[in-house]
Tab-separated table of C-alpha atoms and ligand atoms in Angstrom:
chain	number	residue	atom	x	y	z
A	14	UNK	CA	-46.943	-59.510	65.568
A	15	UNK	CA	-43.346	-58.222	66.214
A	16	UNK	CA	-41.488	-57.784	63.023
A	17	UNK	CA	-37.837	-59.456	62.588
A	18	UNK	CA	-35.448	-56.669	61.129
A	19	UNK	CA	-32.304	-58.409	59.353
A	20	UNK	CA	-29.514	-56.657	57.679
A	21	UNK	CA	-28.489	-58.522	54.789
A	22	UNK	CA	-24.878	-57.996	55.611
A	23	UNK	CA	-25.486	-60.200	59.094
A	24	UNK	CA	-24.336	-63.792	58.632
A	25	UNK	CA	-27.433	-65.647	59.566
A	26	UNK	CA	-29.662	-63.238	57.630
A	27	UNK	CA	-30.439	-65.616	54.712
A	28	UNK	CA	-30.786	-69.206	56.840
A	29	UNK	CA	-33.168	-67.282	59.743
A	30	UNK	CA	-35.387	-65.853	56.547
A	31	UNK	CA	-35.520	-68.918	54.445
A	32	UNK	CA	-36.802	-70.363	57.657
A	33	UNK	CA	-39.717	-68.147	58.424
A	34	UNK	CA	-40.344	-68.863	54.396
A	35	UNK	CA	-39.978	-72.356	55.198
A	36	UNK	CA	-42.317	-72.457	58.013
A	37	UNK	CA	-44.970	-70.432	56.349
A	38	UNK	CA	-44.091	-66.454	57.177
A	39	UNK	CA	-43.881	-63.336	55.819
A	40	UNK	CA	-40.683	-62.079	54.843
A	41	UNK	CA	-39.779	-58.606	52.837
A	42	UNK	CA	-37.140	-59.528	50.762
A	43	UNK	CA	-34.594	-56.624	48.617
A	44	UNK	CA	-34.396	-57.257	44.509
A	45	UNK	CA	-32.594	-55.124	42.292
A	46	UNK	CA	-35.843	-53.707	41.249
A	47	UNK	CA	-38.257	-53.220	44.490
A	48	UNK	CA	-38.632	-54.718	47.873
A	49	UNK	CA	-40.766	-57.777	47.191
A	50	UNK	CA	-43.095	-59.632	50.247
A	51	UNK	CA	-41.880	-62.762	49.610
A	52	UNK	CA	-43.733	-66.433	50.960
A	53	UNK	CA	-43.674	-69.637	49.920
A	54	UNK	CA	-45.218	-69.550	46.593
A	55	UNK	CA	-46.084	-73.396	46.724
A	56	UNK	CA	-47.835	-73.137	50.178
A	57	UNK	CA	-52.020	-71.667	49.753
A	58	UNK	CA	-51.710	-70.657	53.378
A	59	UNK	CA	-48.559	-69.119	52.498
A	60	UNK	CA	-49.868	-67.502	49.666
A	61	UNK	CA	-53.455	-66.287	51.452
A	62	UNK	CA	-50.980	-64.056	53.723
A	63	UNK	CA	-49.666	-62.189	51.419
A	64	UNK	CA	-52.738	-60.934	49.776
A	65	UNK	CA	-54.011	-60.347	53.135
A	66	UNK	CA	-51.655	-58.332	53.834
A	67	UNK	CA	-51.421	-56.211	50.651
A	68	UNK	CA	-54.978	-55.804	50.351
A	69	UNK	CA	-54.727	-57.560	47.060
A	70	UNK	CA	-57.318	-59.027	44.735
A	71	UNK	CA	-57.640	-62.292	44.684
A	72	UNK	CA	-57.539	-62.296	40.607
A	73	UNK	CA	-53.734	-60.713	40.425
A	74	UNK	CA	-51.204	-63.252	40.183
A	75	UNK	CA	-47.744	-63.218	42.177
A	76	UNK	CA	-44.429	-64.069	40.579
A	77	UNK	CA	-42.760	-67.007	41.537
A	78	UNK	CA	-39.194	-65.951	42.358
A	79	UNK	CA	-36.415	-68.652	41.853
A	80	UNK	CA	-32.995	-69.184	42.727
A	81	UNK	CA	-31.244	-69.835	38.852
A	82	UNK	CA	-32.221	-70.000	35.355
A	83	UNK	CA	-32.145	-74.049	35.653
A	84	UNK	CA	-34.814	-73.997	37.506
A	85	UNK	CA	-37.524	-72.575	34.611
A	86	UNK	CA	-38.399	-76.506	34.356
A	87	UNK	CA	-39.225	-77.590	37.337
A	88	UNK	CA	-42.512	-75.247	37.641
A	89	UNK	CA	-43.249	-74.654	33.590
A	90	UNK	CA	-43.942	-76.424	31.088
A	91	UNK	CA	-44.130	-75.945	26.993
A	92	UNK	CA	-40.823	-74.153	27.430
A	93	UNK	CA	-40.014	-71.750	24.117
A	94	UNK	CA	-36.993	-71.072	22.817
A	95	UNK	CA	-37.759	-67.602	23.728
A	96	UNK	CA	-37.909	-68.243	26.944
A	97	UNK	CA	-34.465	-70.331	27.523
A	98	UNK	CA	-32.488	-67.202	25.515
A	99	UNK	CA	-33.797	-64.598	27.660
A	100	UNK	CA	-33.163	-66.251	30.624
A	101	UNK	CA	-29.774	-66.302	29.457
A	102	UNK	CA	-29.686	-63.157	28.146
A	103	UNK	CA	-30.899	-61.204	31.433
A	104	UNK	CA	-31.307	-63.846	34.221
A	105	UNK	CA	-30.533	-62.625	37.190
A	106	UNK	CA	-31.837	-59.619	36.490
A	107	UNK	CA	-35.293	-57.308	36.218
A	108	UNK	CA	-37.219	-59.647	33.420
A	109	UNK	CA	-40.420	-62.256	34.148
A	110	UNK	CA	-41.240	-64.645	31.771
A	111	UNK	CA	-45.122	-65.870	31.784
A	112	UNK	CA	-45.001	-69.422	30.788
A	113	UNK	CA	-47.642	-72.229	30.740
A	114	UNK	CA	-47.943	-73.407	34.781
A	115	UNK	CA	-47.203	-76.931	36.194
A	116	UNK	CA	-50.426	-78.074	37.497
A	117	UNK	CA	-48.928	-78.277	41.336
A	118	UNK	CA	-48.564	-74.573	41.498
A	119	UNK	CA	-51.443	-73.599	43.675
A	120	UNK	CA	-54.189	-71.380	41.402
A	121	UNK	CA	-54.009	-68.656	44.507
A	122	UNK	CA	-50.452	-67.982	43.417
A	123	UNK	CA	-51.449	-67.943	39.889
A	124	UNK	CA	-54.224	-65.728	40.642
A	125	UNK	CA	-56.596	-68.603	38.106
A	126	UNK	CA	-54.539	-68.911	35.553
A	127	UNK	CA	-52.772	-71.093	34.435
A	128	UNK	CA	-49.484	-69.825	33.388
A	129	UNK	CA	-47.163	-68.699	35.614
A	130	UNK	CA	-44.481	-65.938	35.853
A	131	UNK	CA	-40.737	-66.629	36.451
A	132	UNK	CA	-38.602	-64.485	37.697
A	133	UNK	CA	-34.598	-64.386	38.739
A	134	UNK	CA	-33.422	-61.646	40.973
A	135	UNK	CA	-30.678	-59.788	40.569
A	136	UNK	CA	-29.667	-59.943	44.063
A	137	UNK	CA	-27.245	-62.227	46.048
A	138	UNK	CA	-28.843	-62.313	49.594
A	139	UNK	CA	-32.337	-63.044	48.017
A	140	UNK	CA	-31.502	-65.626	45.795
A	141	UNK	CA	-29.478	-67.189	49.188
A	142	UNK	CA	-32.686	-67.037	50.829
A	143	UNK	CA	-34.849	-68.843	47.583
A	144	UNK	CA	-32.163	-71.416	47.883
A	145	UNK	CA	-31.721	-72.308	50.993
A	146	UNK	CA	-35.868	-72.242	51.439
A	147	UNK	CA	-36.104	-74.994	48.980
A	148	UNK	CA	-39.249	-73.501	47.489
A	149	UNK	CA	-39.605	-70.651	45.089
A	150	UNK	CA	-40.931	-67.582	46.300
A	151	UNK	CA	-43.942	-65.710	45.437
A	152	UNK	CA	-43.275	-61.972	45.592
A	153	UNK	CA	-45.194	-59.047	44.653
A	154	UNK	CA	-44.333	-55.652	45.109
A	155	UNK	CA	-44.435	-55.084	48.597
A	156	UNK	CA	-46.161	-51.524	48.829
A	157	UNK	CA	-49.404	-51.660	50.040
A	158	UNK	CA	-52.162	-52.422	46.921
A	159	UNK	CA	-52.485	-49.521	45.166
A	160	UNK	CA	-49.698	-47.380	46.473
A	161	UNK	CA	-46.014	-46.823	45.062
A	162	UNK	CA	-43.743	-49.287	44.973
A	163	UNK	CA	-41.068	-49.864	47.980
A	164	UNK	CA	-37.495	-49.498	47.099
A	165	UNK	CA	-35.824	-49.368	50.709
A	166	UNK	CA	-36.642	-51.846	53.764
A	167	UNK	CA	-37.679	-48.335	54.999
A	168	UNK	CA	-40.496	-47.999	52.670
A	169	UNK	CA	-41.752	-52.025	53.718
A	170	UNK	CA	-41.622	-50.672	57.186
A	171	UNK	CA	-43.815	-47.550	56.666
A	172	UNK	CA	-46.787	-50.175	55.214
A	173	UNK	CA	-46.470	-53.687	57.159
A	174	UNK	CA	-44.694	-52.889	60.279
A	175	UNK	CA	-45.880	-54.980	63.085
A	176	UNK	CA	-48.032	-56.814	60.043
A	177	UNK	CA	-45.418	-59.126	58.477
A	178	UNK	CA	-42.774	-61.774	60.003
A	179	UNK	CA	-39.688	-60.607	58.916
A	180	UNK	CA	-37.915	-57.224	56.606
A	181	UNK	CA	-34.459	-58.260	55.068
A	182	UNK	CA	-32.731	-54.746	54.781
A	183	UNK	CA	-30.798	-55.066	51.678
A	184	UNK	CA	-30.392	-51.319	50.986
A	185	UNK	CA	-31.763	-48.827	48.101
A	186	UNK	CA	-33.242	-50.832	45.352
A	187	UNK	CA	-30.542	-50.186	42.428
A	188	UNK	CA	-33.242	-50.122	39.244
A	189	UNK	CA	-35.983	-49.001	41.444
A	190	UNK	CA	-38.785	-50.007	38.686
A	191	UNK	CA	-40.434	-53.555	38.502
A	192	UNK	CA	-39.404	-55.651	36.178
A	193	UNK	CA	-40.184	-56.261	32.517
A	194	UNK	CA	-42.949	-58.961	31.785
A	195	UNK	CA	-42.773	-60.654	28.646
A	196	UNK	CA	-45.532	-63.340	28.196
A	197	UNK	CA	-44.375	-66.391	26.062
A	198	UNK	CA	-47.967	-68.481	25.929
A	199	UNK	CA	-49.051	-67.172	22.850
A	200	UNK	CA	-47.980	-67.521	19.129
A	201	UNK	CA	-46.160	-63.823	19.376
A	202	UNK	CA	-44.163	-62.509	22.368
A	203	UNK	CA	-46.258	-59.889	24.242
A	204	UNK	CA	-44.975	-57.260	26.654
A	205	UNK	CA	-46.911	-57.005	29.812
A	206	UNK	CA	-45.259	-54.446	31.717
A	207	UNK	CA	-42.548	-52.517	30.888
A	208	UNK	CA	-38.928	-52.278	33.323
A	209	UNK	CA	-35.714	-52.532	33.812
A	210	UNK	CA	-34.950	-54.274	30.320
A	211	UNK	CA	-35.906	-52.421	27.774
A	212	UNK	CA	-38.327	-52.996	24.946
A	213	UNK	CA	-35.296	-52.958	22.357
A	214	UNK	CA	-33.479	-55.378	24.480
A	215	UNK	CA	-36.358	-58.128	24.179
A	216	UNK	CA	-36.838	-57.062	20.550
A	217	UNK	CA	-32.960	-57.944	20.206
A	218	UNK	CA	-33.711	-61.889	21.361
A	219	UNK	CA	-36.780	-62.689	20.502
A	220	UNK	CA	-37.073	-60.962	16.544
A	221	UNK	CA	-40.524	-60.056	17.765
A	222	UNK	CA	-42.589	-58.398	20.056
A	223	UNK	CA	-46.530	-57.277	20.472
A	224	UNK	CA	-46.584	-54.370	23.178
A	225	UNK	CA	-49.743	-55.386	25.255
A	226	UNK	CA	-52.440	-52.598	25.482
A	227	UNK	CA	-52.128	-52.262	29.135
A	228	UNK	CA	-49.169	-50.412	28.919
A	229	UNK	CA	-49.954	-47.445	26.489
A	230	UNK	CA	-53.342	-46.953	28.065
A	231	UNK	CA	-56.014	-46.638	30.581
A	232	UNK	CA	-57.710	-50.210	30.962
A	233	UNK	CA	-61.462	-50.162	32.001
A	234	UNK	CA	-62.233	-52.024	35.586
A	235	UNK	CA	-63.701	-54.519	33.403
A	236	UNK	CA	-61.993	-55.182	31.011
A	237	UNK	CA	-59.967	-58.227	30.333
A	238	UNK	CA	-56.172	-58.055	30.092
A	239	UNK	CA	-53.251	-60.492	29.883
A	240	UNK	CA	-51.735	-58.925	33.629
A	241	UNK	CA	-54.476	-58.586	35.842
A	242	UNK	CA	-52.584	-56.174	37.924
A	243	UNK	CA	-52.261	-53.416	35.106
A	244	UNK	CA	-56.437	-53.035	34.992
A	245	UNK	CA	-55.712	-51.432	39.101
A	246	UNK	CA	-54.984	-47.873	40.064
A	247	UNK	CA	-51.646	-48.083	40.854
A	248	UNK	CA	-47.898	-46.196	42.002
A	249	UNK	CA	-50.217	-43.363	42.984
A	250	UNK	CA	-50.078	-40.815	45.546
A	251	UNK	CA	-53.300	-39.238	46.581
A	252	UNK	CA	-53.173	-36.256	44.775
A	253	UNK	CA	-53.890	-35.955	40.913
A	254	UNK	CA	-51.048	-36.140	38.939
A	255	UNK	CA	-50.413	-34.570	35.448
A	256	UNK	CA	-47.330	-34.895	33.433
A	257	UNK	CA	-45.599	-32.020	31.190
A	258	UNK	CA	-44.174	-32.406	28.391
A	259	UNK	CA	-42.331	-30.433	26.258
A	260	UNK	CA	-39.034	-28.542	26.256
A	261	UNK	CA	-37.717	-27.523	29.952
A	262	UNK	CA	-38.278	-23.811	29.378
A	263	UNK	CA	-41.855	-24.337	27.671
A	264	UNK	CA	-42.834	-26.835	30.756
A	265	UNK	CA	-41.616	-24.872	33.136
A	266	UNK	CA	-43.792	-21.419	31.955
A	267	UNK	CA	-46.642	-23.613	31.746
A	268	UNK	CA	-46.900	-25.232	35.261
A	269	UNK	CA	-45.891	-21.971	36.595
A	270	UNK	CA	-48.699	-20.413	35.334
A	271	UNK	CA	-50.607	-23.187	36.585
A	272	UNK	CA	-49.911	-23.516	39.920
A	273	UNK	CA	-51.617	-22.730	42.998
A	274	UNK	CA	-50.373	-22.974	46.418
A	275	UNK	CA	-50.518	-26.504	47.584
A	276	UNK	CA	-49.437	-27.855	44.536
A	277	UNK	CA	-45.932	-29.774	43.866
A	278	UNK	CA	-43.637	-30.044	41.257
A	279	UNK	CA	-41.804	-33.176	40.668
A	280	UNK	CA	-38.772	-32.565	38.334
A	281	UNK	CA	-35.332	-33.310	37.265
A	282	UNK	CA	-32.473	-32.515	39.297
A	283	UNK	CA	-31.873	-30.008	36.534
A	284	UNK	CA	-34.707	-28.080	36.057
A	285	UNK	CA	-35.105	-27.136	40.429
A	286	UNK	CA	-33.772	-23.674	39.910
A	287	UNK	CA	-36.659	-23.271	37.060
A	288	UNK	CA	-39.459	-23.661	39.792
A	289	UNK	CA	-38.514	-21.750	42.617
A	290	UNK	CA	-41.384	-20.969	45.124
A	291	UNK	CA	-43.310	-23.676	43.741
A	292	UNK	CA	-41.907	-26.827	46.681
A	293	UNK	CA	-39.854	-28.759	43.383
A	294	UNK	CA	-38.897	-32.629	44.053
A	295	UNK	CA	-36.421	-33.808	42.022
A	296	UNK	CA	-36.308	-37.248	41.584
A	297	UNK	CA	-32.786	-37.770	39.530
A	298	UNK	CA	-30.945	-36.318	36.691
A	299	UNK	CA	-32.361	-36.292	33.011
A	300	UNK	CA	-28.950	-37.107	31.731
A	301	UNK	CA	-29.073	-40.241	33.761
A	302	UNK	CA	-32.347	-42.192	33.363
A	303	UNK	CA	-30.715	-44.733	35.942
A	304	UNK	CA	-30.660	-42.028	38.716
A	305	UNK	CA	-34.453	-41.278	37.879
A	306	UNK	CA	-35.984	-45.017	37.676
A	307	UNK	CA	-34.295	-45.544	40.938
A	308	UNK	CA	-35.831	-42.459	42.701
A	309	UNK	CA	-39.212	-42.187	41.197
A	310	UNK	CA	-41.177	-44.493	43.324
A	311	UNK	CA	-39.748	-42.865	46.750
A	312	UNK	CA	-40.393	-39.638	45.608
A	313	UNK	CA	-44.042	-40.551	44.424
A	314	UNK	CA	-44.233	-41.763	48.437
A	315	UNK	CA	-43.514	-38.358	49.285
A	316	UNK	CA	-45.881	-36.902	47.201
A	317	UNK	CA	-48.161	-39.094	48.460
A	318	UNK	CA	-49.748	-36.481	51.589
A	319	UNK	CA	-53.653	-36.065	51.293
A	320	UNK	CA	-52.794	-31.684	51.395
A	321	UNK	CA	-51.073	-31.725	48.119
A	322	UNK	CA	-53.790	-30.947	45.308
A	323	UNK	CA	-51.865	-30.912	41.989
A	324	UNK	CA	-48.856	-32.853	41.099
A	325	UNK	CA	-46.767	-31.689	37.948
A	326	UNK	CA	-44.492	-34.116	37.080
A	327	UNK	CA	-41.435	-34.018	34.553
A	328	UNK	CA	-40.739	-37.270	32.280
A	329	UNK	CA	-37.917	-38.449	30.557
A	330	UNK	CA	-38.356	-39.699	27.120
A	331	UNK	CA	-36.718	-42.666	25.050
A	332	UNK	CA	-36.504	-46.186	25.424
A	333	UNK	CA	-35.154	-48.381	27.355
A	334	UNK	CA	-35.128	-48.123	31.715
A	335	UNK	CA	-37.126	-44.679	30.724
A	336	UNK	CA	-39.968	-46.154	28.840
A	337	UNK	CA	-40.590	-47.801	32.098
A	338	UNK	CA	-40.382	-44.778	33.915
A	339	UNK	CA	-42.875	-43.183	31.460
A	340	UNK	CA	-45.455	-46.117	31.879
A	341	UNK	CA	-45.060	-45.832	35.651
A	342	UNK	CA	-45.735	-41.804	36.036
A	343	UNK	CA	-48.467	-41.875	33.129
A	344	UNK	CA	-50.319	-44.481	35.371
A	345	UNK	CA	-49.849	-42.587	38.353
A	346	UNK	CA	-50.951	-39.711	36.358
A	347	UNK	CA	-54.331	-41.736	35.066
A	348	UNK	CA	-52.723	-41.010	31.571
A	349	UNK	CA	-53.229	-37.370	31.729
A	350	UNK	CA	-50.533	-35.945	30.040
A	351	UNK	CA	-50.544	-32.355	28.444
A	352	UNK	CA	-47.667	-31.277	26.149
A	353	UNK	CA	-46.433	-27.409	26.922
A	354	UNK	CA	-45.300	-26.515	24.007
A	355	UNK	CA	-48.979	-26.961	22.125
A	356	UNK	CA	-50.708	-25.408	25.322
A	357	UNK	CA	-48.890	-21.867	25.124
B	5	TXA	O1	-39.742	-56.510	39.909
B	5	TXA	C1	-40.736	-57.183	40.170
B	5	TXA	O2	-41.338	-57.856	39.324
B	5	TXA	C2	-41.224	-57.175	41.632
B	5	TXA	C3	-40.146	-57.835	42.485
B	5	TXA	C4	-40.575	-58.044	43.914
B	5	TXA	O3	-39.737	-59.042	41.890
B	5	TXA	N1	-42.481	-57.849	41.740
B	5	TXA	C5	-43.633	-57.291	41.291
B	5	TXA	O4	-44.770	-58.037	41.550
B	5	TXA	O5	-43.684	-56.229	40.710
B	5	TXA	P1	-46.244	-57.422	41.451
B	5	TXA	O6	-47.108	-58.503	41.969
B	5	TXA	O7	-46.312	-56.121	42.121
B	5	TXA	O8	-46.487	-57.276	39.920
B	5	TXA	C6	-46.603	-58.453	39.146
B	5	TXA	C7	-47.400	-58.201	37.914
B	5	TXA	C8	-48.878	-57.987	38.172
B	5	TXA	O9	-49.334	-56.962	37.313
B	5	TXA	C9	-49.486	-59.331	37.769
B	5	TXA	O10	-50.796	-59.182	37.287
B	5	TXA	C10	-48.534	-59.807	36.693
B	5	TXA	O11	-47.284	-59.384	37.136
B	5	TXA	N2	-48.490	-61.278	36.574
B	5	TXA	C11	-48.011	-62.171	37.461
B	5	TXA	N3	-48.212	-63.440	37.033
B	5	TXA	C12	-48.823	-63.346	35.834
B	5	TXA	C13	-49.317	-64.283	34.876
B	5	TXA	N4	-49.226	-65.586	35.065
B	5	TXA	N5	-49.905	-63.815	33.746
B	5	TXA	C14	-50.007	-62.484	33.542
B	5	TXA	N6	-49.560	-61.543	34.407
B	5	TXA	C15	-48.991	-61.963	35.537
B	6	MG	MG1	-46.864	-54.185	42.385
């Protein structure tokens, strides 16, 4: 299969991919969080692709994507309160709602279930393309299962060129984490998956909030859990990972007593001059969690080379965008986190 690269700038960019959507293709679409690989979420066939092509289980639902907040009603029903003030709260933007499903959404989309989760991009070209498809569009991440999210059209290209129908180049993603899942089927609000709103934010609307335990730990193969994708091994390179924490200096003196050739260090911007001779990646600065949500999941790609043995990664702490960041690395890192200034 040849694969169709558009530039989002290029006029007939959203009407040629709403038409591969439309006719039952593949088509990597940009969000403001990561590149999603996008299909008509109302279409099995559709549907079958992209799970084929991720290398997805069956059992992990895809977001529907959709072009405005108005359009919650056509594929939900039950509606909350909740649910109609955060859309107006943060829609467009890097929050899914689960809600109880219409019964005409396909149960491949939903992965079984029978809720469903909404979602509005933050991004003018993709919600052009929903639109003018006339279907929503189911969209997972579109890295490869398993592997770190993609947050340039160079990323998609790396894992599905010659695979998919179409890439829509739309540029770095700006948040560069996956969005926030709040699930609204159940008496109390439950956060699925931390992102680019933070926990505070939802905490703000809603008056309440249960943080799911898929998101502070390890979840057994298993086990049951509310988001069937957080049970996977996921956003990780090949190497092991362990996180450091602690003050810089402390961290620093611990992972370079620690480190063997072969082994990388993946920091903030300003800590590089701390780890000389030992290959330091910085991706962003600590005094901008922004900078570091947007280049974590690149730099994890990079990371991501069978040679490397040891990973020692940096975290920011505190809420918001960086208590994504934190889930994110910890997973990558199988939760193994040691804390420098206890291990000195
Ligand atoms: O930012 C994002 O959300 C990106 C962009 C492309 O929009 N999409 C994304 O999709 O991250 P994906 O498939 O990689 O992650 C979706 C997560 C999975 O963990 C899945 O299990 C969960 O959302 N999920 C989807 N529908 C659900 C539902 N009805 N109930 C519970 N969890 C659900
Ligand atoms: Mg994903």
């Amino acid at each position: 299969m040849k694969t169709l690269f558009l530039s989002a700038a290029d006029p007939i960019c959203a009407e040629t991919a709403a038409n591969i959507i439309k006719s039952g293709g593949l088509v990597a679409i940009p969000t403001e969080t990561v590149y999603g690989l996008g299909a008509n979420g109302l279409s099995e066939e559709a549907v079958k692709k992209i799970f084929e092509a991720k290398g997805r289980p069956q059992d992990n639902p895809l977001i529907l994507h959709i072009a405005g907040p108005e359009q919650i009603e056509e594929f939900a029903h039950h509606i909350p309160q909740g649910a109609y003030d955060l859309a107006e709260r943060f829609w467009p933007g890097p929050l899914t709602i689960i809600l109880p499903a219409k019964d005409f959404i396909p149960r491949r989309t939903t992965g079984g279930l029978n809720t469903v989760g909404l979602r509005c991009p933050d991004c003018d070209i993709t919600r052009e393309i929903i639109r003018l498809s006339g279907v929503p569009v189911a969209a997972p991440s579109a890295n490869i299962s398993g592997k770190p999210s993609t947050t340039t059209a160079q990323h998609v290209r790396h894992d599905h060129e010659g695979r998919i129908d179409c890439i829509v180049d739309g540029g770095p993603c700006r948040v560069g984490v996956e969005s926030t899942i709040v699930d609204l089927t159940e008496r109390r609000p439950r956060l699925l998956r931390p992102g680019g709103i933070g926990p505070e934010e939802l905490l703000e609307v809603l008056g309440d909030l249960v943080v799911d335990k898929a998101v502070t730990a390890q979840i057994d193969k298993d086990e049951v859990v509310k988001a069937p994708g957080m049970k996977y091994r996921h956003y990780a390179p090949q190497s092991e990972v362990v996180i450091v924490g602690g003050s810089r200096e402390k961290a620093a003196a611990y992972i370079r007593s620690h480190f063997e050739p072969g082994d990388r260090v993946l920091c903030f911007e300003e800590e590089l001059s701390l780890y000389e001779g030992c290959n330091p990646l910085s991706y962003g600065l600590e005094a901008d969690v922004n900078t570091l949500s947007a280049g974590l999941f690149a730099a994890l790609r990079e990371l991501d080379d069978p040679s490397i043995h040891q990973v020692y990664a940096r975290c920011p702490v505190g809420g918001g965008v960086a208590y994504a960041v934190q889930n994110r690395l910890k997973k990558a890192a199988a939760f193994h986190v040691v804390d420098a200034e206890e291990e000195l």
